[in-house]
mmCIF file of C-alpha atoms and ligand atoms in Angstrom:
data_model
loop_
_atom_site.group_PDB
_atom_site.id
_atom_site.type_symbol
_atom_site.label_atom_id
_atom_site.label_comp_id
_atom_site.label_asym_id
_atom_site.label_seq_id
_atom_site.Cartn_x
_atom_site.Cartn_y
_atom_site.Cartn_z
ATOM 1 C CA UNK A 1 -52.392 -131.262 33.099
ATOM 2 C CA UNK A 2 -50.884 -128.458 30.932
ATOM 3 C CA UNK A 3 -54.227 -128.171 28.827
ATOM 4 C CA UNK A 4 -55.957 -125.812 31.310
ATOM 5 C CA UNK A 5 -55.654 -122.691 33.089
ATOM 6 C CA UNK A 6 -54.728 -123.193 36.359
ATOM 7 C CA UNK A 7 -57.677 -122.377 38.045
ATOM 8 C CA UNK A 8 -60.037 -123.204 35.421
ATOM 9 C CA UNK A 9 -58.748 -126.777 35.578
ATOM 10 C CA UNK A 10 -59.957 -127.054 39.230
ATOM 11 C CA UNK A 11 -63.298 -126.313 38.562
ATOM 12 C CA UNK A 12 -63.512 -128.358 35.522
ATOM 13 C CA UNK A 13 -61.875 -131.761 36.869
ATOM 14 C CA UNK A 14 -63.061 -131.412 40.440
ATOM 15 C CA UNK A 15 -65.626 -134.264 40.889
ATOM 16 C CA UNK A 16 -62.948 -136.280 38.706
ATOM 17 C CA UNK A 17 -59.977 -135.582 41.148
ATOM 18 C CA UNK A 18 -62.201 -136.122 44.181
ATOM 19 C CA UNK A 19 -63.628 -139.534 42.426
ATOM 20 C CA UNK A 20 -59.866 -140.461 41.338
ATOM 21 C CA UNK A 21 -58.332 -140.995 45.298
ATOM 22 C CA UNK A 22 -59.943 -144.611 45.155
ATOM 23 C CA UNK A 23 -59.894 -146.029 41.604
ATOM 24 C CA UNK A 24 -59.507 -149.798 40.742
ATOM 25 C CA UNK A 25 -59.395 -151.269 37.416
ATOM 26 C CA UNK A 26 -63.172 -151.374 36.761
ATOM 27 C CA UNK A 27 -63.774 -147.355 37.617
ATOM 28 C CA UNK A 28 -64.566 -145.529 34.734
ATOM 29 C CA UNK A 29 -61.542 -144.770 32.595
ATOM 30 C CA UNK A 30 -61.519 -140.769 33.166
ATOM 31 C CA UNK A 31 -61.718 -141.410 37.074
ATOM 32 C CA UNK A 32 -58.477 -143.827 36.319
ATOM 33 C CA UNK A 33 -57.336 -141.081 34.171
ATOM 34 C CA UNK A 34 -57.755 -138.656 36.411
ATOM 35 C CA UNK A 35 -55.567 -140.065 39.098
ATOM 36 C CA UNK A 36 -52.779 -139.772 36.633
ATOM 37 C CA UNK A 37 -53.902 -135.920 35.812
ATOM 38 C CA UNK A 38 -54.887 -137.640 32.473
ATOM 39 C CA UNK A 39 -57.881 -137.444 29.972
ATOM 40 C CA UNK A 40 -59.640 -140.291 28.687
ATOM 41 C CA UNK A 41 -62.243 -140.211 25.499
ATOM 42 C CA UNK A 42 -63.992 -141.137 22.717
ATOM 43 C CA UNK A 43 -65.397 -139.621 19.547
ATOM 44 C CA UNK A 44 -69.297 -139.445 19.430
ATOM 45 C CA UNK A 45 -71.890 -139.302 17.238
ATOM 46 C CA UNK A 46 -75.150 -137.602 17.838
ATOM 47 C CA UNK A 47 -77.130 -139.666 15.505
ATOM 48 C CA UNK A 48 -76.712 -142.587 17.995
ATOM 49 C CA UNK A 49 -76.221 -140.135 21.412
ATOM 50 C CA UNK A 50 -79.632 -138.990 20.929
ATOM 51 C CA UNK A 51 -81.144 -142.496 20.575
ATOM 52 C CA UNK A 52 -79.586 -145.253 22.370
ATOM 53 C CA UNK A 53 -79.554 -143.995 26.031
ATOM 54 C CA UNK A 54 -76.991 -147.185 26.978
ATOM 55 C CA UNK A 55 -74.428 -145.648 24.787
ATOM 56 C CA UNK A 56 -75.574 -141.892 25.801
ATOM 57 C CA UNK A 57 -74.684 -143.881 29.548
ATOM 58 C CA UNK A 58 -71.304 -145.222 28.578
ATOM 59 C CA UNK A 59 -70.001 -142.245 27.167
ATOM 60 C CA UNK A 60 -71.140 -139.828 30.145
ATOM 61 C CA UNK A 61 -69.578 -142.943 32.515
ATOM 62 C CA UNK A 62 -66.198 -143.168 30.748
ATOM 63 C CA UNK A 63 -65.107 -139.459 28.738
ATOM 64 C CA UNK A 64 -63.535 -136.665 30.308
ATOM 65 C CA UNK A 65 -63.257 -135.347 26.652
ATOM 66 C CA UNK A 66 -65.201 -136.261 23.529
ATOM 67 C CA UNK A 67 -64.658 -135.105 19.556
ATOM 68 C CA UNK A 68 -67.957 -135.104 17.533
ATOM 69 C CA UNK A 69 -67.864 -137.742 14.707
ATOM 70 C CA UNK A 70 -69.005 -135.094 11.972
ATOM 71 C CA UNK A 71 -71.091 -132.818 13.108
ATOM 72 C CA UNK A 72 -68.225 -129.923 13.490
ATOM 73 C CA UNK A 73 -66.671 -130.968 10.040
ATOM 74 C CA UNK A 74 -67.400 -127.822 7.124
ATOM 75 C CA UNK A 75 -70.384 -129.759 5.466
ATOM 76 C CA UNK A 76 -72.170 -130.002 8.834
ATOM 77 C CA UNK A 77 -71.230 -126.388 9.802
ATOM 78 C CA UNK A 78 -71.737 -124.394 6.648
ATOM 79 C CA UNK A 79 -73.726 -126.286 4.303
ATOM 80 C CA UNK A 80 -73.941 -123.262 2.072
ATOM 81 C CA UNK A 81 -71.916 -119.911 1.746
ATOM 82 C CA UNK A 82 -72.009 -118.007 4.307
ATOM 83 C CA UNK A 83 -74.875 -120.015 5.935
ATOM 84 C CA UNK A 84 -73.858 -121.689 9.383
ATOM 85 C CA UNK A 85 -75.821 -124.397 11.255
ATOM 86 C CA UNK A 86 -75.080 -125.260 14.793
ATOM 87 C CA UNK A 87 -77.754 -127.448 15.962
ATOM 88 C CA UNK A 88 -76.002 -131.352 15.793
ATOM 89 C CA UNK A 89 -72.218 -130.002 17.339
ATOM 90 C CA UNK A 90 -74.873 -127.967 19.728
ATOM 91 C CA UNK A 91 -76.591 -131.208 21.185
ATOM 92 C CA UNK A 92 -73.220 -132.314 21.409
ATOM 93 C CA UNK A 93 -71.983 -129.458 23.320
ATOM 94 C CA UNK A 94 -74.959 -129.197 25.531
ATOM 95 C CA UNK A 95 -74.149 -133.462 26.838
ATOM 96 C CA UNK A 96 -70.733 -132.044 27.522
ATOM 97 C CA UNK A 97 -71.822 -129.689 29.619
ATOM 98 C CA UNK A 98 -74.429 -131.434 31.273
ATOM 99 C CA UNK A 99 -72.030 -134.031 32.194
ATOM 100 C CA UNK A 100 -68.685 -132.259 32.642
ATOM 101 C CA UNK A 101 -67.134 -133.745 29.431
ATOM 102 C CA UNK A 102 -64.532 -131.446 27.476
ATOM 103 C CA UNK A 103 -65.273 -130.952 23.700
ATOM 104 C CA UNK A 104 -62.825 -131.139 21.381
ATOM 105 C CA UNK A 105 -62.726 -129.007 17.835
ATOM 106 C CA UNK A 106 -62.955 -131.474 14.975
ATOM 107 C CA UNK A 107 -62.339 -129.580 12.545
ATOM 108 C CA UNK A 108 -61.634 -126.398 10.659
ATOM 109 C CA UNK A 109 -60.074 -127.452 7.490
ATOM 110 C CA UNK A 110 -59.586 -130.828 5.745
ATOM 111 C CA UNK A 111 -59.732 -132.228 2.464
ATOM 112 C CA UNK A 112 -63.355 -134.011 3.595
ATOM 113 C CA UNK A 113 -66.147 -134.188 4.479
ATOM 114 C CA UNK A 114 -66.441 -130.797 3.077
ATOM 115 C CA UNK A 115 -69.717 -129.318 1.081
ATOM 116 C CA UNK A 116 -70.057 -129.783 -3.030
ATOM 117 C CA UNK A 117 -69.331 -126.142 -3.680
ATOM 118 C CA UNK A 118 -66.260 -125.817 -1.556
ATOM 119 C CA UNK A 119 -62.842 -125.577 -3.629
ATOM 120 C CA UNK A 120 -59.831 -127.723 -1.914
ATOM 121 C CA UNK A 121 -57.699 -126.254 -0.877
ATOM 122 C CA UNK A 122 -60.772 -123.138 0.086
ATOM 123 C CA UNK A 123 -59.565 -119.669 -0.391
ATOM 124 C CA UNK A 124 -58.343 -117.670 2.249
ATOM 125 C CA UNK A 125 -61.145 -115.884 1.780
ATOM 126 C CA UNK A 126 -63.429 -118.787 2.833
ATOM 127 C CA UNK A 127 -61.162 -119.951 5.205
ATOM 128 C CA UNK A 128 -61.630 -117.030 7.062
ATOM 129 C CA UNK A 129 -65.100 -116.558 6.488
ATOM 130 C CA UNK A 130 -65.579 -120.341 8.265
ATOM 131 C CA UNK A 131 -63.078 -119.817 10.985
ATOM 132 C CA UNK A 132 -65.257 -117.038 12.128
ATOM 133 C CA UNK A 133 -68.878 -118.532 11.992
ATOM 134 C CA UNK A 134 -67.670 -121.635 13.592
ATOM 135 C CA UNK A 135 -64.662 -120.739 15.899
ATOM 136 C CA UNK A 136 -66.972 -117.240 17.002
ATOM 137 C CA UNK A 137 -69.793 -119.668 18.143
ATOM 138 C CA UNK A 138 -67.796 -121.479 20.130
ATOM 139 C CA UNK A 139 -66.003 -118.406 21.569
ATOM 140 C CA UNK A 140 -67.694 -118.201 24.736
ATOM 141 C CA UNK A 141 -68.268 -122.018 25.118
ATOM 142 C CA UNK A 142 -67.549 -123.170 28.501
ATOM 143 C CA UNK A 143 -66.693 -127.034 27.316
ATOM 144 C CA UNK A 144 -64.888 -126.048 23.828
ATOM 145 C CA UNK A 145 -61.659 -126.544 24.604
ATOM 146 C CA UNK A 146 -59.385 -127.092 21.994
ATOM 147 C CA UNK A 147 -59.679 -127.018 17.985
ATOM 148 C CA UNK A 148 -58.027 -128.984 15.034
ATOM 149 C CA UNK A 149 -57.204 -126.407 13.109
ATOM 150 C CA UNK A 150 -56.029 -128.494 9.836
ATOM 151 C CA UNK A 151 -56.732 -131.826 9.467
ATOM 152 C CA UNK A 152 -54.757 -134.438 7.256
ATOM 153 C CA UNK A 153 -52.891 -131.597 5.063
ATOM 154 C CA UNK A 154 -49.862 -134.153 4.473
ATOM 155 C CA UNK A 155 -50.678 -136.155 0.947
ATOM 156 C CA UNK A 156 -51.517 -139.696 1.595
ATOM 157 C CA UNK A 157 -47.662 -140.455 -0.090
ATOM 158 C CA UNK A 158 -44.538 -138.729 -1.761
ATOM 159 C CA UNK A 159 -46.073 -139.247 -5.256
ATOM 160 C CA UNK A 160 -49.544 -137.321 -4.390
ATOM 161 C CA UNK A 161 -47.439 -133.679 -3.157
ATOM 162 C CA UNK A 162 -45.472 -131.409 -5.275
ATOM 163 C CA UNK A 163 -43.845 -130.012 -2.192
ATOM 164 C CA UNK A 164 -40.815 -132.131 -1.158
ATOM 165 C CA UNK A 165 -40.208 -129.912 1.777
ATOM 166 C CA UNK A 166 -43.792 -130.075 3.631
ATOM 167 C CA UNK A 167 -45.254 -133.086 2.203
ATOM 168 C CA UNK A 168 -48.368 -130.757 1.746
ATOM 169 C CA UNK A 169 -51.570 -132.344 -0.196
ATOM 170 C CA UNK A 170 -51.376 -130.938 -4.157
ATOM 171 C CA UNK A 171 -52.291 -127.531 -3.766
ATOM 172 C CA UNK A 172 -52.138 -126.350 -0.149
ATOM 173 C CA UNK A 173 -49.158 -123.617 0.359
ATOM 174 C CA UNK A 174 -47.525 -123.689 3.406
ATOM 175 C CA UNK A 175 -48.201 -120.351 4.055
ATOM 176 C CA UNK A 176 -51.895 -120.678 3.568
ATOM 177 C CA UNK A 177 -51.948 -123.186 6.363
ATOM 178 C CA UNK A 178 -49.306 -120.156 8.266
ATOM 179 C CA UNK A 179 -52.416 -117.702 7.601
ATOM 180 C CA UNK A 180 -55.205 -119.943 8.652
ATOM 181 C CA UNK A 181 -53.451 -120.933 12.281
ATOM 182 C CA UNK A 182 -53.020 -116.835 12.627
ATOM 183 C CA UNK A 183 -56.320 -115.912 11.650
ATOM 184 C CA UNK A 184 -58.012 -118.377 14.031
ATOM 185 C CA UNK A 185 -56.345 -116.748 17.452
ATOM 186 C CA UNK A 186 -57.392 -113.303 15.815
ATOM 187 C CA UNK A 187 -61.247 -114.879 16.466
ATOM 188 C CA UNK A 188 -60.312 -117.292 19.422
ATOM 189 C CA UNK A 189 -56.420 -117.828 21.468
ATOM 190 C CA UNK A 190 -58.441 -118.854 24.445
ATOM 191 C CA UNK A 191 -58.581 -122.534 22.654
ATOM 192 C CA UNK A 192 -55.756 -124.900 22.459
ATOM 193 C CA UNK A 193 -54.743 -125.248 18.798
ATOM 194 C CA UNK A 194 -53.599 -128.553 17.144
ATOM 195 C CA UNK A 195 -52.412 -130.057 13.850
ATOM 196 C CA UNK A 196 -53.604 -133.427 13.334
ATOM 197 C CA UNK A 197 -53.083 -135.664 10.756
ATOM 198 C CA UNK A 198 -52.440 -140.106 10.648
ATOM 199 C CA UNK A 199 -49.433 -142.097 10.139
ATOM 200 C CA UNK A 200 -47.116 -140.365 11.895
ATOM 201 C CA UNK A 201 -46.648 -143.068 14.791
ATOM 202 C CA UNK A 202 -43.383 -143.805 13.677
ATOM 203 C CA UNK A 203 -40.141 -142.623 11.690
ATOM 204 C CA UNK A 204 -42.122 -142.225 8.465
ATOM 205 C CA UNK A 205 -41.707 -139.857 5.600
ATOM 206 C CA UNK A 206 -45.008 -138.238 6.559
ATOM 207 C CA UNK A 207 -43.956 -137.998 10.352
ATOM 208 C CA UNK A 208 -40.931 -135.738 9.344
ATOM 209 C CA UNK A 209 -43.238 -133.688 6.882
ATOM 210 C CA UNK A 210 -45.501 -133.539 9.972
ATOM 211 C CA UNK A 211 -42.794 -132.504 11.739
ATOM 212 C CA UNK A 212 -41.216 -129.811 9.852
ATOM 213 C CA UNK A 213 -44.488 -128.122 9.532
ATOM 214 C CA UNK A 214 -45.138 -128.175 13.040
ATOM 215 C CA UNK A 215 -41.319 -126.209 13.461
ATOM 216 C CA UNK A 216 -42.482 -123.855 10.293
ATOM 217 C CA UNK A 217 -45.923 -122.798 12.152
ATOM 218 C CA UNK A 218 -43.487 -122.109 15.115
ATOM 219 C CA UNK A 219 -41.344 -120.560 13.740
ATOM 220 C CA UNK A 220 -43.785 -117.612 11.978
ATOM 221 C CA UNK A 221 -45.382 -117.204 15.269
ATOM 222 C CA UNK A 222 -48.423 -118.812 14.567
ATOM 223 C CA UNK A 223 -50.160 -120.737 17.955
ATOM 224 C CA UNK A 224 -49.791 -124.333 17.929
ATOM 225 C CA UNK A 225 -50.095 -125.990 21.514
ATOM 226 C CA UNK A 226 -50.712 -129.232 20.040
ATOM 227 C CA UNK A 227 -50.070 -132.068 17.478
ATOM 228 C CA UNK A 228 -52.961 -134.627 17.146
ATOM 229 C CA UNK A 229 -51.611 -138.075 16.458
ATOM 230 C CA UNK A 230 -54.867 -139.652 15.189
ATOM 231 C CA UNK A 231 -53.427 -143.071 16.079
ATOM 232 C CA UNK A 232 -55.449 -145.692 13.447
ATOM 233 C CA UNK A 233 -53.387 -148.383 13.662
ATOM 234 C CA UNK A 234 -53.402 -150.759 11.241
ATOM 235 C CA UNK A 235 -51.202 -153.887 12.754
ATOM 236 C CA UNK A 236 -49.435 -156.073 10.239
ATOM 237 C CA UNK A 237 -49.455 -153.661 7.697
ATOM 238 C CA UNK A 238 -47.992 -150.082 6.667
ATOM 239 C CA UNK A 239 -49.976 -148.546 9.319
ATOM 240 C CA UNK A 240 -48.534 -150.182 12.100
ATOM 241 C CA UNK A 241 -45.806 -148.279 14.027
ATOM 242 C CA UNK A 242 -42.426 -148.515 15.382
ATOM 243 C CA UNK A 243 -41.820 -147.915 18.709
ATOM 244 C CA UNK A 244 -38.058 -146.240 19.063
ATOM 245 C CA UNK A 245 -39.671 -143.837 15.641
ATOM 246 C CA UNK A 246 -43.118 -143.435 17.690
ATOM 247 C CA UNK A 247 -40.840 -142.124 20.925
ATOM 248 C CA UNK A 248 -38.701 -140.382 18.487
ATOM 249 C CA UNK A 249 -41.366 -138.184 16.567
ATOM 250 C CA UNK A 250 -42.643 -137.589 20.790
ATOM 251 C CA UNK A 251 -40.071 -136.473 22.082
ATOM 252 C CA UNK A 252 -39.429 -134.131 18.925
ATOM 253 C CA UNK A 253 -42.967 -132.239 19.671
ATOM 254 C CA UNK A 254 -42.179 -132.244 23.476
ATOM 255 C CA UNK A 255 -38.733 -130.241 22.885
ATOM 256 C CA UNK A 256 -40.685 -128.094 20.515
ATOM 257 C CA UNK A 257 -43.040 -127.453 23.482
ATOM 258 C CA UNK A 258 -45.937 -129.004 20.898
ATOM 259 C CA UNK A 259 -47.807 -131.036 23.211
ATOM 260 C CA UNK A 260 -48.954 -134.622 21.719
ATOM 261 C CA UNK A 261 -52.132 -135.569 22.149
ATOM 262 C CA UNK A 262 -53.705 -138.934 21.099
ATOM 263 C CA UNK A 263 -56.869 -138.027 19.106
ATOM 264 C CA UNK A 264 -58.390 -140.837 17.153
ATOM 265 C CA UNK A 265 -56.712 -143.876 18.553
ATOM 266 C CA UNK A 266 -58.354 -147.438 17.381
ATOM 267 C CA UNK A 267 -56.836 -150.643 16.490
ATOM 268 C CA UNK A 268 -57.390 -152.946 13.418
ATOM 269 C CA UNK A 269 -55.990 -156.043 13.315
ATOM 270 C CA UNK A 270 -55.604 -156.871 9.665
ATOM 271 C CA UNK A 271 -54.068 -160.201 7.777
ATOM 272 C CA UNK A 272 -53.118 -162.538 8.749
ATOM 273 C CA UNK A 273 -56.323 -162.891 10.989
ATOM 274 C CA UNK A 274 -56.113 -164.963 14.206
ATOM 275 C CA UNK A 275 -58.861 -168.207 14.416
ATOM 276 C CA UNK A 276 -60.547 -166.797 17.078
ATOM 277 C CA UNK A 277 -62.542 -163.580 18.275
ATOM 278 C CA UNK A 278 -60.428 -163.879 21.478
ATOM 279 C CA UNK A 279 -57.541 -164.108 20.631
ATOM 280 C CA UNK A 280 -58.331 -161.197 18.080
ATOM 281 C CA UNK A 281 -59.185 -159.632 21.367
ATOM 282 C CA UNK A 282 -56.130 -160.012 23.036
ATOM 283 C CA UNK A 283 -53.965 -158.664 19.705
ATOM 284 C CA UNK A 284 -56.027 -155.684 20.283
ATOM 285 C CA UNK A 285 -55.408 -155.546 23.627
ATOM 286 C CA UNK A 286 -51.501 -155.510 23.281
ATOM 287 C CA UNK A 287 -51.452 -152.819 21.026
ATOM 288 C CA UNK A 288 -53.556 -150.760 22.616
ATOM 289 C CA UNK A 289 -51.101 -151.431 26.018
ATOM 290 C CA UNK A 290 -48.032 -151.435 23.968
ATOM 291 C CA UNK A 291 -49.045 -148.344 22.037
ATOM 292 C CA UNK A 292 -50.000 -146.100 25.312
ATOM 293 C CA UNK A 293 -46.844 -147.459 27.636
ATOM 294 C CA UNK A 294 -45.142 -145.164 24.601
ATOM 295 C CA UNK A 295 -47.593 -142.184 24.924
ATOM 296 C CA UNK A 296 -47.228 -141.875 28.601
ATOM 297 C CA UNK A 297 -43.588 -142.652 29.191
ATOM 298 C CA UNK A 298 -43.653 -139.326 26.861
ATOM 299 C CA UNK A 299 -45.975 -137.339 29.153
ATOM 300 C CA UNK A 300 -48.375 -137.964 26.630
ATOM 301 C CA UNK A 301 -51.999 -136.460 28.801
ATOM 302 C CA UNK A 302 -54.816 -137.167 26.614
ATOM 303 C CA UNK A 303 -56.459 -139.844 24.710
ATOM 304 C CA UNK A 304 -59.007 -140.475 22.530
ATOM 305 C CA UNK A 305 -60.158 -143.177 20.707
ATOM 306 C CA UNK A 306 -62.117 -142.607 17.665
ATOM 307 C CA UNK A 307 -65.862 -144.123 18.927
ATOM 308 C CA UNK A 308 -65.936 -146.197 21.983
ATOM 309 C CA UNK A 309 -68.109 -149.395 21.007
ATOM 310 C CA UNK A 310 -67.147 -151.817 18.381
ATOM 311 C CA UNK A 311 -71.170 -151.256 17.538
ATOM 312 C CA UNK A 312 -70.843 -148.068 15.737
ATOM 313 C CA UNK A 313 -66.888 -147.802 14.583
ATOM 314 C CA UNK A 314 -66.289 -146.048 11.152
ATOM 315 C CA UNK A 315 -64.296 -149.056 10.227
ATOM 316 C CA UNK A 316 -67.025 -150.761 9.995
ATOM 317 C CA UNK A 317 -68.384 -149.085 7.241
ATOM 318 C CA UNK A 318 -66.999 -150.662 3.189
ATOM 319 C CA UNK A 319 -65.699 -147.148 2.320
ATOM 320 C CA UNK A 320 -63.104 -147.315 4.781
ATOM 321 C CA UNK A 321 -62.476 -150.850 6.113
ATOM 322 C CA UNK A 322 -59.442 -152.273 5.014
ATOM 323 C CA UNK A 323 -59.258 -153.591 1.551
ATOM 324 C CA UNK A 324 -57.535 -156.774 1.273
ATOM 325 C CA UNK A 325 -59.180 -158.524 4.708
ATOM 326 C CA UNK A 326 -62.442 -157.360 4.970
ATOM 327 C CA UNK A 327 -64.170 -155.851 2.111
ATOM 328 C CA UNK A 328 -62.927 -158.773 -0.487
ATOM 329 C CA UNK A 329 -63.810 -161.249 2.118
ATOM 330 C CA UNK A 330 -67.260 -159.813 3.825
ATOM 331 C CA UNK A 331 -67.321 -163.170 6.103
ATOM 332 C CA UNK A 332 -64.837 -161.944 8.189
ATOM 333 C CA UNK A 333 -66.133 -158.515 9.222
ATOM 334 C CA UNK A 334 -67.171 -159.778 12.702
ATOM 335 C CA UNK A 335 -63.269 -159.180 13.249
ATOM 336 C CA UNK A 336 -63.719 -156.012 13.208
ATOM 337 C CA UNK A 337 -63.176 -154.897 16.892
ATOM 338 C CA UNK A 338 -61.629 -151.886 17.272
ATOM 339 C CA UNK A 339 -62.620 -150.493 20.045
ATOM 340 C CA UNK A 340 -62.486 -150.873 24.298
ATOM 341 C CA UNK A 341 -66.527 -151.878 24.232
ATOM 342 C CA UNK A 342 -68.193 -154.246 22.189
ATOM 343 C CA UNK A 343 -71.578 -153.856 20.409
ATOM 344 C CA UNK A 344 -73.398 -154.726 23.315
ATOM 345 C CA UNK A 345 -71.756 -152.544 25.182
ATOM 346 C CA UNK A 346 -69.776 -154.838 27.487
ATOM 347 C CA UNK A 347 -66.065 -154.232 28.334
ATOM 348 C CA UNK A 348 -63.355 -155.602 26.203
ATOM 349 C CA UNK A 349 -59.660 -157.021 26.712
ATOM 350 C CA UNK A 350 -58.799 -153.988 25.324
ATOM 351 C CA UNK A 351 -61.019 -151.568 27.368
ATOM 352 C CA UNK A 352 -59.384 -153.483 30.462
ATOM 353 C CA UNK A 353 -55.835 -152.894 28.846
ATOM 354 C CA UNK A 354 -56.379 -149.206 28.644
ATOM 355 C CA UNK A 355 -57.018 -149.053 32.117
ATOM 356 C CA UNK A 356 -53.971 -150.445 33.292
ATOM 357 C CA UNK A 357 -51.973 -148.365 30.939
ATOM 358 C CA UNK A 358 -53.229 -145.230 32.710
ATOM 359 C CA UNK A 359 -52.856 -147.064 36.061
ATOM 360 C CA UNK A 360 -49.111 -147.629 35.299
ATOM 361 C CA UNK A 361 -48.425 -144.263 34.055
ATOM 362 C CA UNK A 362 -45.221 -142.607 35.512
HETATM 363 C C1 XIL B 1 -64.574 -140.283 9.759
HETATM 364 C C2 XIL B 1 -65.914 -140.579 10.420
HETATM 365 O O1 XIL B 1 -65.742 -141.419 11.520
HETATM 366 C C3 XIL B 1 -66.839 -141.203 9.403
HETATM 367 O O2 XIL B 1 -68.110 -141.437 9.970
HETATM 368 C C4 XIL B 1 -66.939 -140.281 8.192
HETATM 369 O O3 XIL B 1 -67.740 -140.815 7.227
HETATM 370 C C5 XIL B 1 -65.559 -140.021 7.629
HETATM 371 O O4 XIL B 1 -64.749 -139.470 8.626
HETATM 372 N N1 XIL B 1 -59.637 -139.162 10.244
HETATM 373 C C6 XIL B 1 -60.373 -138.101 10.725
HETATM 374 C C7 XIL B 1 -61.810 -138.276 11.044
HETATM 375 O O5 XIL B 1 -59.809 -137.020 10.986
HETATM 376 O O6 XIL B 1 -62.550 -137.098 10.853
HETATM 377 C C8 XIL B 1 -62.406 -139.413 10.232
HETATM 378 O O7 XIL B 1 -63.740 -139.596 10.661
HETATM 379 C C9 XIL B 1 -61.567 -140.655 10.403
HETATM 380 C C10 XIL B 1 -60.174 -140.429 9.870
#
């Protein structure tokens, strides 16, 4: 599976590979994963981790990786200047390693969920300052695995970026993101390093900005193992995605030897809205099978899907639920299933559909 050292990757996937020689459709999802040298997981947060020891249960049961929600994101990490707190992306750390679950590095630099007094884009200056409280803590981690280095640093559209070349957010120089990717393997290389950003499942005009950034960090040297696909997909709308673009923009990062990763995958079915729950359950359940076949007939080796149980989803939430469907018509929130478990925890269509995708993997 690429992502590890050789040897490393023995020691960290044992029980996994020894688990995976007699998997059927109902073993947890990184056992099925496994047998395909695959990861399977789910963003977490440790507000609910800490609590609800059913969902503490599933998580430890299903993830071979997991991405904290927010608790590695700049306002969690260095509340003031200068100042760093560890202690939530800690308690995360420590259930990774008590249960053998990767961590994933979410995330140096993005345009939120920063603090008040922090400039976008930050200085160099601060960016370096950061990289080094947070990457250095994690240095000698043994389940930190693998960082988002910059997050979301294409503009949301053409008319919010004055670069027509990079598709950067107003602002952020190409080179700055250059200096950022070089400065963090100064602190850390032994991490994989990703750019992730959203809507670039398909020929889009922020795929090829994705794209061409991803060949400029190449090109000036800088480490980039990785591109992070976040993967919200909206179906029926613009965030939907084309398969023969999808396959394109994958096969694009695999000849640049940029590895794709699936890092925030989660499906919202938006209007028109089926009658049912169910068969809103089986939509999801298509894309999610449609939407992997893709990944993996690209190699594609991890996934993870942002949150795990429909009961605590950020979609959930009015600031980012989609407009139109849900927040002008509140009645209808209860279609709001993103995810592979439902709020009580029970296994969904789609849960069951990611399971076969791995089990069909080439
Ligand atoms: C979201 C969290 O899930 C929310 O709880 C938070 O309020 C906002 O951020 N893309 C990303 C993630 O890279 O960090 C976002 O997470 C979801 C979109």
């Amino acid at each position: 599976m690429g992502f590890l050292q050789k040897d490393k990757q023995k020691e960290d996937d044992s029980t996994d590979y020894i688990a995976a020689t007699n998997t059927d459709v109902n073993s947890p999802l990184r056992q099925i994963a496994a047998t395909k040298k695959k990861r399977y997981g789910a963003a977490v947060d440790g507000e609910f981790l800490f609590k609800e020891k059913d969902y503490a249960d599933l998580i430890a049961r299903e993830c071979s990786i997991v991405t904290p929600n927010g608790e590695l994101k700049w306002n969690a990490t260095e509340p003031q200047p200068g100042k760093f707190t560890f202690e939530s992306a800690d308690a995360i750390a420590n259930f990774c390693q008590k249960n053998n679950i990767a961590l994933h590095g979410h995330t140096l630099f993005w345009h939120m969920g920063n603090p008040d007094w922090l400039p976008y884009p930050p200085t160099l200056e601060m960016i370096q300052r950061h990289v080094t409280g947070v990457m250095g803590h994690y240095r000698n981690s043994p389940v930190l695995k693998s960082w988002d280095i910059a997050n979301e640093i294409i503009a949301d559209n053409e008319n919010e970026t004055d670069d027509p070349t990079y598709g950067l957010r107003r602002g952020v120089k190409p080179e700055l993101i250059r200096d950022l990717f070089k400065f963090a393997a100064s602190v850390d290389p032994t991490k994989k390093f990703y750019l992730n950003d959203y809507g670039i499942e398909g020929a889009t005009w922020r795929s090829s900005r994705f794209l061409k950034m991803v060949e400029y960090l190449k090109n000036s040297g800088a480490k980039i193992d990785g591109a992070g696909i976040q993967s919200h997909l909206w179906f029926s709308t613009a965030y939907g995605f084309d398969a023969t673009g999808f396959s394109s923009v994958l096969k694009r990062l695999n000849d640049l030897g940029v590895k794709p990763v699936i890092t925030e995958l989660d499906i919202i079915i938006d209007t028109p809205l089926p009658d049912s729950i169910q068969k809103l359950d089986q939509m999801v359940a298509d894309g999610y099978k449609r939407f992997l076949d893709i990944c993996f007939a690209a190699d594609v080796d991890t996934v993870i899907t942002w949150g795990i149980t429909d009961r605590h989803t950020w979609i959930r939430h009015p600031d980012w639920m989609p407009k139109k469907t849900y927040r002008d018509n509140p009645s209808v929130w209860q279609f709001l299933r993103p995810l592979p478990f439902d709020e009580n925890l029970q296994p969904k269509l789609a849960r069951n559909a990611i399971a076969q995708a791995f089990m069909q993997a080439p």
